[in-house]
Amino acid sequence: MDGFIECVKEELSDKQIEHGAFRESEKYQQEIKYFNGIVNDFIDVVRACFFTSTRDINLFNNSLLFNSSDAFLESAISCGMLVNEGAINPVYRELRYMLEVALKYTIVDQVCYQLNYEERIDYFNKKIPKSSIDCIDDLQLIGLEKSSIKDFINSSRDVYKKLCVYVHPSKTQINDWIKREKKCAYLGFESENEIKRISKSTYNVLEIIITCYLNCLGVSSLGDVFIYYLDEKKKWKFHKSKYIKQMSQYYDYKFERK
Protein backbone atom coordinates (compact mmCIF):
# COMPACT_ATOMS: atom_id res chain seq x y z
CA MET A 1 0.00 0.00 0.00
CA ASP A 2 2.83 2.40 0.90
CA GLY A 3 4.47 1.65 -2.43
CA PHE A 4 1.27 2.45 -4.30
CA ILE A 5 0.85 5.76 -2.45
CA GLU A 6 4.43 6.74 -3.21
CA CYS A 7 3.90 5.87 -6.88
CA VAL A 8 0.78 8.07 -7.02
CA LYS A 9 2.63 10.93 -5.30
CA GLU A 10 5.47 10.67 -7.79
CA GLU A 11 3.09 10.65 -10.74
CA LEU A 12 1.20 13.63 -9.33
CA SER A 13 4.45 15.50 -8.78
CA ASP A 14 5.42 14.95 -12.42
CA LYS A 15 2.01 16.25 -13.54
CA GLN A 16 2.37 19.31 -11.32
CA ILE A 17 5.71 20.14 -12.89
CA GLU A 18 4.28 19.64 -16.38
CA HIS A 19 1.19 21.73 -15.64
CA GLY A 20 3.30 24.42 -14.01
CA ALA A 21 5.21 24.80 -17.26
CA PHE A 22 1.90 24.91 -19.16
CA ARG A 23 0.58 27.68 -16.87
CA GLU A 24 3.65 29.73 -17.71
CA SER A 25 3.10 29.33 -21.45
CA GLU A 26 2.11 32.33 -23.56
CA LYS A 27 -1.21 30.78 -24.65
CA TYR A 28 -2.32 30.08 -21.10
CA GLN A 29 -1.22 33.48 -19.84
CA GLN A 30 -3.14 35.19 -22.66
CA GLU A 31 -6.33 33.36 -21.69
CA ILE A 32 -5.90 34.23 -18.01
CA LYS A 33 -5.13 37.84 -18.91
CA TYR A 34 -8.32 38.04 -20.99
CA PHE A 35 -10.40 36.54 -18.17
CA ASN A 36 -8.94 38.90 -15.59
CA GLY A 37 -9.54 41.79 -17.99
CA ILE A 38 -13.23 40.92 -18.22
CA VAL A 39 -13.56 40.84 -14.44
CA ASN A 40 -11.64 44.09 -13.95
CA ASP A 41 -13.67 45.91 -16.61
CA PHE A 42 -16.84 44.74 -14.87
CA ILE A 43 -15.62 45.94 -11.49
CA ASP A 44 -14.70 49.35 -12.91
CA VAL A 45 -18.09 50.00 -14.49
CA VAL A 46 -20.06 48.78 -11.46
CA ARG A 47 -18.12 51.23 -9.31
CA ALA A 48 -18.70 54.01 -11.85
CA CYS A 49 -22.44 53.32 -11.94
CA PHE A 50 -22.63 53.16 -8.15
CA PHE A 51 -20.93 56.53 -7.73
CA THR A 52 -23.10 58.03 -10.49
CA SER A 53 -26.23 56.79 -8.70
CA THR A 54 -25.44 59.15 -5.80
CA ARG A 55 -26.71 62.00 -8.00
CA ASP A 56 -30.25 60.65 -7.60
CA ILE A 57 -31.05 60.34 -3.89
CA ASN A 58 -34.09 58.12 -4.55
CA LEU A 59 -32.03 55.74 -6.67
CA PHE A 60 -29.07 55.70 -4.29
CA ASN A 61 -31.13 55.12 -1.15
CA ASN A 62 -33.77 52.74 -2.46
CA SER A 63 -32.39 50.68 -5.35
CA LEU A 64 -31.97 46.97 -4.61
CA LEU A 65 -29.45 46.70 -7.42
CA PHE A 66 -27.18 49.58 -6.42
CA ASN A 67 -27.37 48.69 -2.73
CA SER A 68 -26.01 45.26 -3.68
CA SER A 69 -22.94 46.60 -5.48
CA ASP A 70 -20.50 45.32 -2.85
CA ALA A 71 -21.98 41.84 -3.21
CA PHE A 72 -21.43 41.91 -6.97
CA LEU A 73 -17.86 43.12 -6.52
CA GLU A 74 -17.22 40.40 -3.94
CA SER A 75 -18.52 37.75 -6.33
CA ALA A 76 -16.49 39.08 -9.26
CA ILE A 77 -13.28 39.17 -7.23
CA SER A 78 -13.99 35.65 -5.94
CA CYS A 79 -14.47 34.38 -9.50
CA GLY A 80 -11.11 35.80 -10.47
CA MET A 81 -9.39 34.15 -7.52
CA LEU A 82 -11.05 30.79 -8.19
CA VAL A 83 -10.12 30.69 -11.87
CA ASN A 84 -6.54 31.62 -11.11
CA GLU A 85 -6.42 28.68 -8.68
CA GLY A 86 -7.94 26.26 -11.20
CA ALA A 87 -11.34 25.88 -9.48
CA ILE A 88 -13.73 26.25 -12.42
CA ASN A 89 -17.13 24.81 -11.41
CA PRO A 90 -17.64 27.10 -8.39
CA VAL A 91 -17.31 30.04 -10.77
CA TYR A 92 -20.27 28.81 -12.83
CA ARG A 93 -22.34 28.60 -9.66
CA GLU A 94 -21.34 32.10 -8.59
CA LEU A 95 -22.14 33.47 -12.04
CA ARG A 96 -25.60 31.96 -11.89
CA TYR A 97 -26.23 33.63 -8.52
CA MET A 98 -25.00 36.99 -9.81
CA LEU A 99 -27.21 36.75 -12.90
CA GLU A 100 -30.33 35.85 -10.93
CA VAL A 101 -29.79 38.65 -8.43
CA ALA A 102 -29.17 41.29 -11.10
CA LEU A 103 -32.25 40.42 -13.16
CA LYS A 104 -34.60 40.16 -10.19
CA TYR A 105 -33.37 43.31 -8.48
CA THR A 106 -33.61 45.23 -11.75
CA ILE A 107 -37.23 44.30 -12.32
CA VAL A 108 -38.09 45.17 -8.70
CA ASP A 109 -36.43 48.57 -9.06
CA GLN A 110 -38.43 49.22 -12.24
CA VAL A 111 -41.79 48.09 -10.89
CA CYS A 112 -41.32 49.66 -7.44
CA TYR A 113 -39.75 52.96 -8.44
CA GLN A 114 -41.95 54.95 -6.04
CA LEU A 115 -41.36 52.61 -3.08
CA ASN A 116 -38.62 52.92 -0.49
CA TYR A 117 -35.89 50.37 0.15
CA GLU A 118 -37.75 48.38 2.82
CA GLU A 119 -40.91 48.26 0.70
CA ARG A 120 -38.92 47.00 -2.28
CA ILE A 121 -37.39 44.26 -0.15
CA ASP A 122 -40.89 43.27 0.96
CA TYR A 123 -42.09 43.25 -2.66
CA PHE A 124 -39.11 41.12 -3.66
CA ASN A 125 -39.85 38.65 -0.88
CA LYS A 126 -43.57 38.33 -1.65
CA LYS A 127 -43.88 38.85 -5.40
CA ILE A 128 -40.68 37.62 -7.06
CA PRO A 129 -40.49 33.85 -7.75
CA LYS A 130 -37.82 32.01 -5.79
CA SER A 131 -36.93 29.35 -8.36
CA SER A 132 -37.18 31.06 -11.75
CA ILE A 133 -36.58 34.34 -13.56
CA ASP A 134 -40.02 34.47 -15.21
CA CYS A 135 -40.52 37.91 -13.66
CA ILE A 136 -38.24 39.55 -16.25
CA ASP A 137 -40.78 39.35 -19.09
CA ASP A 138 -41.76 43.03 -18.66
CA LEU A 139 -38.20 44.35 -18.43
CA GLN A 140 -37.60 47.68 -20.19
CA LEU A 141 -34.18 48.81 -21.42
CA ILE A 142 -33.08 52.32 -22.42
CA GLY A 143 -32.22 52.73 -26.10
CA LEU A 144 -33.28 49.23 -27.12
CA GLU A 145 -36.18 48.48 -29.44
CA LYS A 146 -38.80 45.90 -28.49
CA SER A 147 -37.15 43.21 -30.60
CA SER A 148 -33.78 43.83 -28.93
CA ILE A 149 -35.35 43.77 -25.47
CA LYS A 150 -37.00 40.47 -26.30
CA ASP A 151 -33.66 39.14 -27.51
CA PHE A 152 -32.03 40.31 -24.26
CA ILE A 153 -34.67 38.54 -22.18
CA ASN A 154 -34.39 35.32 -24.19
CA SER A 155 -30.60 35.45 -24.02
CA SER A 156 -30.75 35.96 -20.25
CA ARG A 157 -33.02 32.93 -19.92
CA ASP A 158 -30.69 30.82 -22.03
CA VAL A 159 -27.58 31.81 -20.06
CA TYR A 160 -29.44 31.22 -16.78
CA LYS A 161 -30.61 27.78 -17.89
CA LYS A 162 -27.10 26.70 -18.88
CA LEU A 163 -25.67 27.81 -15.55
CA CYS A 164 -28.36 26.00 -13.54
CA VAL A 165 -26.78 22.64 -14.41
CA TYR A 166 -23.82 23.63 -12.22
CA VAL A 167 -26.00 24.62 -9.27
CA HIS A 168 -28.14 21.50 -9.01
CA PRO A 169 -26.86 17.90 -9.36
CA SER A 170 -27.16 17.08 -13.06
CA LYS A 171 -26.03 14.68 -15.75
CA THR A 172 -24.16 17.52 -17.46
CA GLN A 173 -22.16 18.20 -14.31
CA ILE A 174 -21.30 14.50 -13.88
CA ASN A 175 -20.26 14.18 -17.52
CA ASP A 176 -18.01 17.22 -17.18
CA TRP A 177 -16.18 15.60 -14.30
CA ILE A 178 -15.85 12.34 -16.25
CA LYS A 179 -14.36 14.18 -19.24
CA ARG A 180 -11.90 16.00 -17.01
CA GLU A 181 -10.82 12.78 -15.32
CA LYS A 182 -10.24 11.08 -18.66
CA LYS A 183 -7.98 13.96 -19.64
CA CYS A 184 -6.31 13.89 -16.21
CA ALA A 185 -7.58 17.46 -15.78
CA TYR A 186 -8.11 17.21 -12.04
CA LEU A 187 -8.59 20.16 -9.69
CA GLY A 188 -5.85 22.65 -10.41
CA PHE A 189 -5.00 21.04 -13.76
CA GLU A 190 -7.34 23.13 -15.91
CA SER A 191 -6.81 23.25 -19.66
CA GLU A 192 -6.60 26.21 -22.02
CA ASN A 193 -10.03 25.30 -23.44
CA GLU A 194 -11.58 25.32 -19.97
CA ILE A 195 -10.30 28.84 -19.40
CA LYS A 196 -11.71 29.89 -22.78
CA ARG A 197 -15.09 28.38 -21.91
CA ILE A 198 -15.31 30.01 -18.48
CA SER A 199 -14.23 33.32 -20.02
CA LYS A 200 -17.09 33.12 -22.53
CA SER A 201 -19.65 32.29 -19.84
CA THR A 202 -18.30 35.04 -17.60
CA TYR A 203 -18.52 37.60 -20.40
CA ASN A 204 -22.11 36.58 -21.20
CA VAL A 205 -23.20 36.96 -17.58
CA LEU A 206 -21.34 40.17 -16.82
CA GLU A 207 -22.63 41.70 -20.07
CA ILE A 208 -26.19 41.17 -18.83
CA ILE A 209 -25.44 42.52 -15.36
CA ILE A 210 -23.72 45.62 -16.75
CA THR A 211 -26.72 46.23 -19.02
CA CYS A 212 -28.95 46.11 -15.93
CA TYR A 213 -26.70 48.52 -14.05
CA LEU A 214 -26.50 51.01 -16.90
CA ASN A 215 -30.24 50.83 -17.48
CA CYS A 216 -31.11 51.46 -13.84
CA LEU A 217 -29.23 54.77 -13.89
CA GLY A 218 -31.93 56.41 -15.98
CA VAL A 219 -31.65 58.27 -19.29
CA SER A 220 -29.70 61.33 -18.13
CA SER A 221 -27.12 59.69 -15.87
CA LEU A 222 -26.63 56.82 -18.30
CA GLY A 223 -25.73 59.29 -21.03
CA ASP A 224 -23.11 60.87 -18.79
CA VAL A 225 -21.55 57.48 -18.01
CA PHE A 226 -21.20 56.76 -21.72
CA ILE A 227 -20.01 60.21 -22.78
CA TYR A 228 -17.70 61.10 -19.91
CA TYR A 229 -16.50 57.68 -18.77
CA LEU A 230 -16.91 54.75 -21.14
CA ASP A 231 -16.12 56.72 -24.30
CA GLU A 232 -12.70 57.40 -22.79
CA LYS A 233 -12.06 53.71 -22.16
CA LYS A 234 -11.39 52.61 -25.73
CA LYS A 235 -10.23 49.12 -24.73
CA TRP A 236 -13.19 48.40 -22.44
CA LYS A 237 -14.16 44.86 -23.41
CA PHE A 238 -17.90 45.32 -23.14
CA HIS A 239 -18.05 47.94 -25.89
CA LYS A 240 -18.53 44.89 -28.14
CA SER A 241 -21.73 43.82 -26.37
CA LYS A 242 -24.64 44.22 -28.78
CA TYR A 243 -26.94 45.43 -26.00
CA ILE A 244 -24.50 47.92 -24.52
CA LYS A 245 -23.58 49.09 -28.02
CA GLN A 246 -27.25 49.85 -28.77
CA MET A 247 -27.59 51.71 -25.48
CA SER A 248 -24.53 53.74 -26.36
CA GLN A 249 -25.82 54.56 -29.86
CA TYR A 250 -28.90 56.12 -28.25
CA TYR A 251 -26.62 59.02 -27.28
CA ASP A 252 -24.96 59.56 -30.65
CA TYR A 253 -26.88 62.84 -30.98
CA LYS A 254 -24.79 64.31 -28.15
CA PHE A 255 -22.58 67.27 -29.06
CA GLU A 256 -19.56 65.53 -27.49
CA ARG A 257 -19.81 62.78 -30.11
CA LYS A 258 -20.02 65.06 -33.13
Short mmCIF file of N, CA and C in Angstrom, two decimals, residues 154-232:
data_model
loop_
_atom_site.label_atom_id
_atom_site.label_comp_id
_atom_site.label_asym_id
_atom_site.label_seq_id
_atom_site.Cartn_x
_atom_site.Cartn_y
_atom_site.Cartn_z
N ASN A 154 -34.59 36.72 -23.78
CA ASN A 154 -34.39 35.32 -24.19
C ASN A 154 -32.95 34.87 -23.96
N SER A 155 -32.01 35.75 -24.25
CA SER A 155 -30.60 35.45 -24.02
C SER A 155 -30.33 35.24 -22.53
N SER A 156 -30.92 36.08 -21.71
CA SER A 156 -30.75 35.96 -20.25
C SER A 156 -31.30 34.62 -19.76
N ARG A 157 -32.44 34.23 -20.29
CA ARG A 157 -33.02 32.93 -19.92
C ARG A 157 -32.10 31.78 -20.32
N ASP A 158 -31.55 31.88 -21.52
CA ASP A 158 -30.69 30.82 -22.03
C ASP A 158 -29.42 30.69 -21.19
N VAL A 159 -28.80 31.82 -20.88
CA VAL A 159 -27.58 31.81 -20.06
C VAL A 159 -27.90 31.26 -18.67
N TYR A 160 -29.02 31.68 -18.11
CA TYR A 160 -29.44 31.22 -16.78
C TYR A 160 -29.65 29.71 -16.77
N LYS A 161 -30.32 29.21 -17.79
CA LYS A 161 -30.61 27.78 -17.89
C LYS A 161 -29.33 26.96 -17.96
N LYS A 162 -28.36 27.42 -18.74
CA LYS A 162 -27.10 26.70 -18.88
C LYS A 162 -26.32 26.67 -17.57
N LEU A 163 -26.41 27.74 -16.81
CA LEU A 163 -25.67 27.81 -15.55
C LEU A 163 -26.34 26.99 -14.45
N CYS A 164 -27.64 26.76 -14.57
CA CYS A 164 -28.36 26.00 -13.54
C CYS A 164 -27.84 24.57 -13.40
N VAL A 165 -27.27 24.02 -14.48
CA VAL A 165 -26.78 22.64 -14.41
C VAL A 165 -25.57 22.52 -13.49
N TYR A 166 -24.96 23.65 -13.15
CA TYR A 166 -23.82 23.63 -12.22
C TYR A 166 -24.24 23.90 -10.78
N VAL A 167 -25.49 24.33 -10.60
CA VAL A 167 -26.00 24.62 -9.27
C VAL A 167 -26.66 23.39 -8.66
N HIS A 168 -27.45 22.70 -9.47
CA HIS A 168 -28.14 21.50 -9.01
C HIS A 168 -27.44 20.26 -9.56
N PRO A 169 -27.45 19.15 -8.83
CA PRO A 169 -26.86 17.90 -9.36
C PRO A 169 -27.48 17.57 -10.71
N SER A 170 -26.65 17.31 -11.71
CA SER A 170 -27.16 17.08 -13.06
C SER A 170 -26.25 16.13 -13.83
N LYS A 171 -26.80 15.56 -14.88
CA LYS A 171 -26.03 14.68 -15.75
C LYS A 171 -24.90 15.46 -16.42
N THR A 172 -25.19 16.69 -16.82
CA THR A 172 -24.16 17.52 -17.46
C THR A 172 -22.96 17.71 -16.54
N GLN A 173 -23.23 17.98 -15.28
CA GLN A 173 -22.16 18.20 -14.31
C GLN A 173 -21.33 16.93 -14.12
N ILE A 174 -22.01 15.78 -14.03
CA ILE A 174 -21.30 14.50 -13.88
C ILE A 174 -20.44 14.22 -15.10
N ASN A 175 -21.01 14.44 -16.28
CA ASN A 175 -20.26 14.18 -17.52
C ASN A 175 -19.04 15.08 -17.64
N ASP A 176 -19.16 16.31 -17.16
CA ASP A 176 -18.01 17.22 -17.18
C ASP A 176 -16.87 16.68 -16.34
N TRP A 177 -17.22 16.16 -15.16
CA TRP A 177 -16.18 15.60 -14.30
C TRP A 177 -15.55 14.37 -14.93
N ILE A 178 -16.37 13.54 -15.58
CA ILE A 178 -15.85 12.34 -16.25
C ILE A 178 -14.87 12.72 -17.35
N LYS A 179 -15.24 13.72 -18.15
CA LYS A 179 -14.36 14.18 -19.24
C LYS A 179 -13.04 14.70 -18.69
N ARG A 180 -13.13 15.45 -17.60
CA ARG A 180 -11.90 16.00 -17.01
C ARG A 180 -11.00 14.90 -16.47
N GLU A 181 -11.60 13.89 -15.86
CA GLU A 181 -10.82 12.78 -15.32
C GLU A 181 -10.13 12.00 -16.42
N LYS A 182 -10.83 11.80 -17.53
CA LYS A 182 -10.24 11.08 -18.66
C LYS A 182 -9.04 11.82 -19.23
N LYS A 183 -9.09 13.14 -19.14
CA LYS A 183 -7.98 13.96 -19.64
C LYS A 183 -6.95 14.25 -18.55
N CYS A 184 -7.17 13.63 -17.37
CA CYS A 184 -6.31 13.89 -16.21
C CYS A 184 -6.32 15.37 -15.82
N ALA A 185 -7.44 16.03 -16.11
CA ALA A 185 -7.58 17.46 -15.78
C ALA A 185 -8.25 17.60 -14.42
N TYR A 186 -7.56 17.15 -13.39
CA TYR A 186 -8.11 17.21 -12.04
C TYR A 186 -8.07 18.65 -11.52
N LEU A 187 -8.56 18.83 -10.29
CA LEU A 187 -8.59 20.16 -9.69
C LEU A 187 -7.20 20.78 -9.72
N GLY A 188 -7.13 21.97 -10.30
CA GLY A 188 -5.85 22.65 -10.41
C GLY A 188 -5.08 22.31 -11.67
N PHE A 189 -5.66 21.43 -12.51
CA PHE A 189 -5.00 21.04 -13.76
C PHE A 189 -5.87 21.45 -14.95
N GLU A 190 -6.43 22.64 -14.87
CA GLU A 190 -7.34 23.13 -15.91
C GLU A 190 -6.61 23.30 -17.24
N SER A 191 -7.38 23.13 -18.32
CA SER A 191 -6.81 23.25 -19.66
C SER A 191 -7.06 24.65 -20.23
N GLU A 192 -6.40 24.93 -21.33
CA GLU A 192 -6.60 26.21 -22.02
C GLU A 192 -8.04 26.36 -22.47
N ASN A 193 -8.65 25.26 -22.97
CA ASN A 193 -10.03 25.30 -23.44
C ASN A 193 -11.01 25.59 -22.30
N GLU A 194 -10.71 25.06 -21.12
CA GLU A 194 -11.58 25.32 -19.97
C GLU A 194 -11.55 26.80 -19.60
N ILE A 195 -10.39 27.41 -19.69
CA ILE A 195 -10.30 28.84 -19.40
C ILE A 195 -11.06 29.64 -20.45
N LYS A 196 -10.97 29.22 -21.71
CA LYS A 196 -11.71 29.89 -22.78
C LYS A 196 -13.21 29.78 -22.53
N ARG A 197 -13.66 28.60 -22.12
CA ARG A 197 -15.09 28.38 -21.91
C ARG A 197 -15.61 29.20 -20.73
N ILE A 198 -14.86 29.23 -19.64
CA ILE A 198 -15.31 30.01 -18.48
C ILE A 198 -15.25 31.50 -18.79
N SER A 199 -14.31 31.91 -19.62
CA SER A 199 -14.23 33.32 -20.02
C SER A 199 -15.47 33.72 -20.82
N LYS A 200 -15.90 32.85 -21.72
CA LYS A 200 -17.09 33.12 -22.53
C LYS A 200 -18.33 33.23 -21.65
N SER A 201 -18.49 32.27 -20.73
CA SER A 201 -19.65 32.29 -19.84
C SER A 201 -19.63 33.53 -18.95
N THR A 202 -18.44 33.86 -18.46
CA THR A 202 -18.30 35.04 -17.60
C THR A 202 -18.67 36.31 -18.35
N TYR A 203 -18.20 36.43 -19.58
CA TYR A 203 -18.52 37.60 -20.40
C TYR A 203 -20.04 37.70 -20.60
N ASN A 204 -20.67 36.57 -20.93
CA ASN A 204 -22.11 36.58 -21.20
C ASN A 204 -22.91 37.03 -19.98
N VAL A 205 -22.50 36.58 -18.81
CA VAL A 205 -23.20 36.96 -17.58
C VAL A 205 -22.94 38.41 -17.22
N LEU A 206 -21.68 38.81 -17.22
CA LEU A 206 -21.34 40.17 -16.82
C LEU A 206 -21.90 41.20 -17.80
N GLU A 207 -22.00 40.82 -19.07
CA GLU A 207 -22.63 41.70 -20.07
C GLU A 207 -24.07 42.01 -19.68
N ILE A 208 -24.79 41.00 -19.24
CA ILE A 208 -26.19 41.17 -18.83
C ILE A 208 -26.28 42.03 -17.57
N ILE A 209 -25.42 41.76 -16.61
CA ILE A 209 -25.44 42.52 -15.36
C ILE A 209 -25.10 43.98 -15.60
N ILE A 210 -24.10 44.23 -16.43
CA ILE A 210 -23.72 45.62 -16.75
C ILE A 210 -24.88 46.34 -17.44
N THR A 211 -25.56 45.65 -18.35
CA THR A 211 -26.72 46.23 -19.02
C THR A 211 -27.77 46.63 -18.00
N CYS A 212 -27.99 45.79 -17.00
CA CYS A 212 -28.95 46.11 -15.93
C CYS A 212 -28.50 47.33 -15.15
N TYR A 213 -27.23 47.38 -14.81
CA TYR A 213 -26.70 48.52 -14.05
C TYR A 213 -26.84 49.82 -14.83
N LEU A 214 -26.42 49.80 -16.08
CA LEU A 214 -26.50 51.01 -16.90
C LEU A 214 -27.95 51.46 -17.04
N ASN A 215 -28.83 50.51 -17.28
CA ASN A 215 -30.24 50.83 -17.48
C ASN A 215 -30.87 51.47 -16.25
N CYS A 216 -30.50 50.97 -15.08
CA CYS A 216 -31.11 51.46 -13.84
C CYS A 216 -30.69 52.88 -13.49
N LEU A 217 -29.66 53.40 -14.15
CA LEU A 217 -29.23 54.77 -13.89
C LEU A 217 -30.24 55.80 -14.36
N GLY A 218 -31.02 55.44 -15.38
CA GLY A 218 -31.93 56.41 -15.98
C GLY A 218 -31.29 57.10 -17.16
N VAL A 219 -32.10 57.72 -18.00
CA VAL A 219 -31.65 58.27 -19.29
C VAL A 219 -30.52 59.29 -19.13
N SER A 220 -30.68 60.25 -18.26
CA SER A 220 -29.70 61.33 -18.13
C SER A 220 -28.35 60.85 -17.60
N SER A 221 -28.37 60.16 -16.47
CA SER A 221 -27.12 59.69 -15.87
C SER A 221 -26.43 58.65 -16.73
N LEU A 222 -27.21 57.82 -17.40
CA LEU A 222 -26.63 56.82 -18.30
C LEU A 222 -25.85 57.49 -19.42
N GLY A 223 -26.42 58.56 -19.97
CA GLY A 223 -25.73 59.29 -21.03
C GLY A 223 -24.39 59.83 -20.56
N ASP A 224 -24.36 60.34 -19.33
CA ASP A 224 -23.11 60.87 -18.79
C ASP A 224 -22.06 59.78 -18.60
N VAL A 225 -22.50 58.60 -18.19
CA VAL A 225 -21.55 57.48 -18.01
C VAL A 225 -20.93 57.10 -19.35
N PHE A 226 -21.74 57.08 -20.39
CA PHE A 226 -21.20 56.76 -21.72
C PHE A 226 -20.27 57.86 -22.23
N ILE A 227 -20.74 59.09 -22.18
CA ILE A 227 -20.01 60.21 -22.78
C ILE A 227 -18.72 60.54 -22.02
N TYR A 228 -18.82 60.60 -20.70
CA TYR A 228 -17.70 61.10 -19.91
C TYR A 228 -16.85 60.01 -19.25
N TYR A 229 -17.30 58.76 -19.39
CA TYR A 229 -16.50 57.68 -18.77
C TYR A 229 -16.16 56.59 -19.77
N LEU A 230 -17.17 55.90 -20.28
CA LEU A 230 -16.91 54.75 -21.14
C LEU A 230 -16.31 55.13 -22.49
N ASP A 231 -16.69 56.29 -23.02
CA ASP A 231 -16.12 56.72 -24.30
C ASP A 231 -14.61 56.94 -24.20
N GLU A 232 -14.13 57.20 -23.00
CA GLU A 232 -12.70 57.40 -22.79
C GLU A 232 -11.95 56.08 -22.64
#
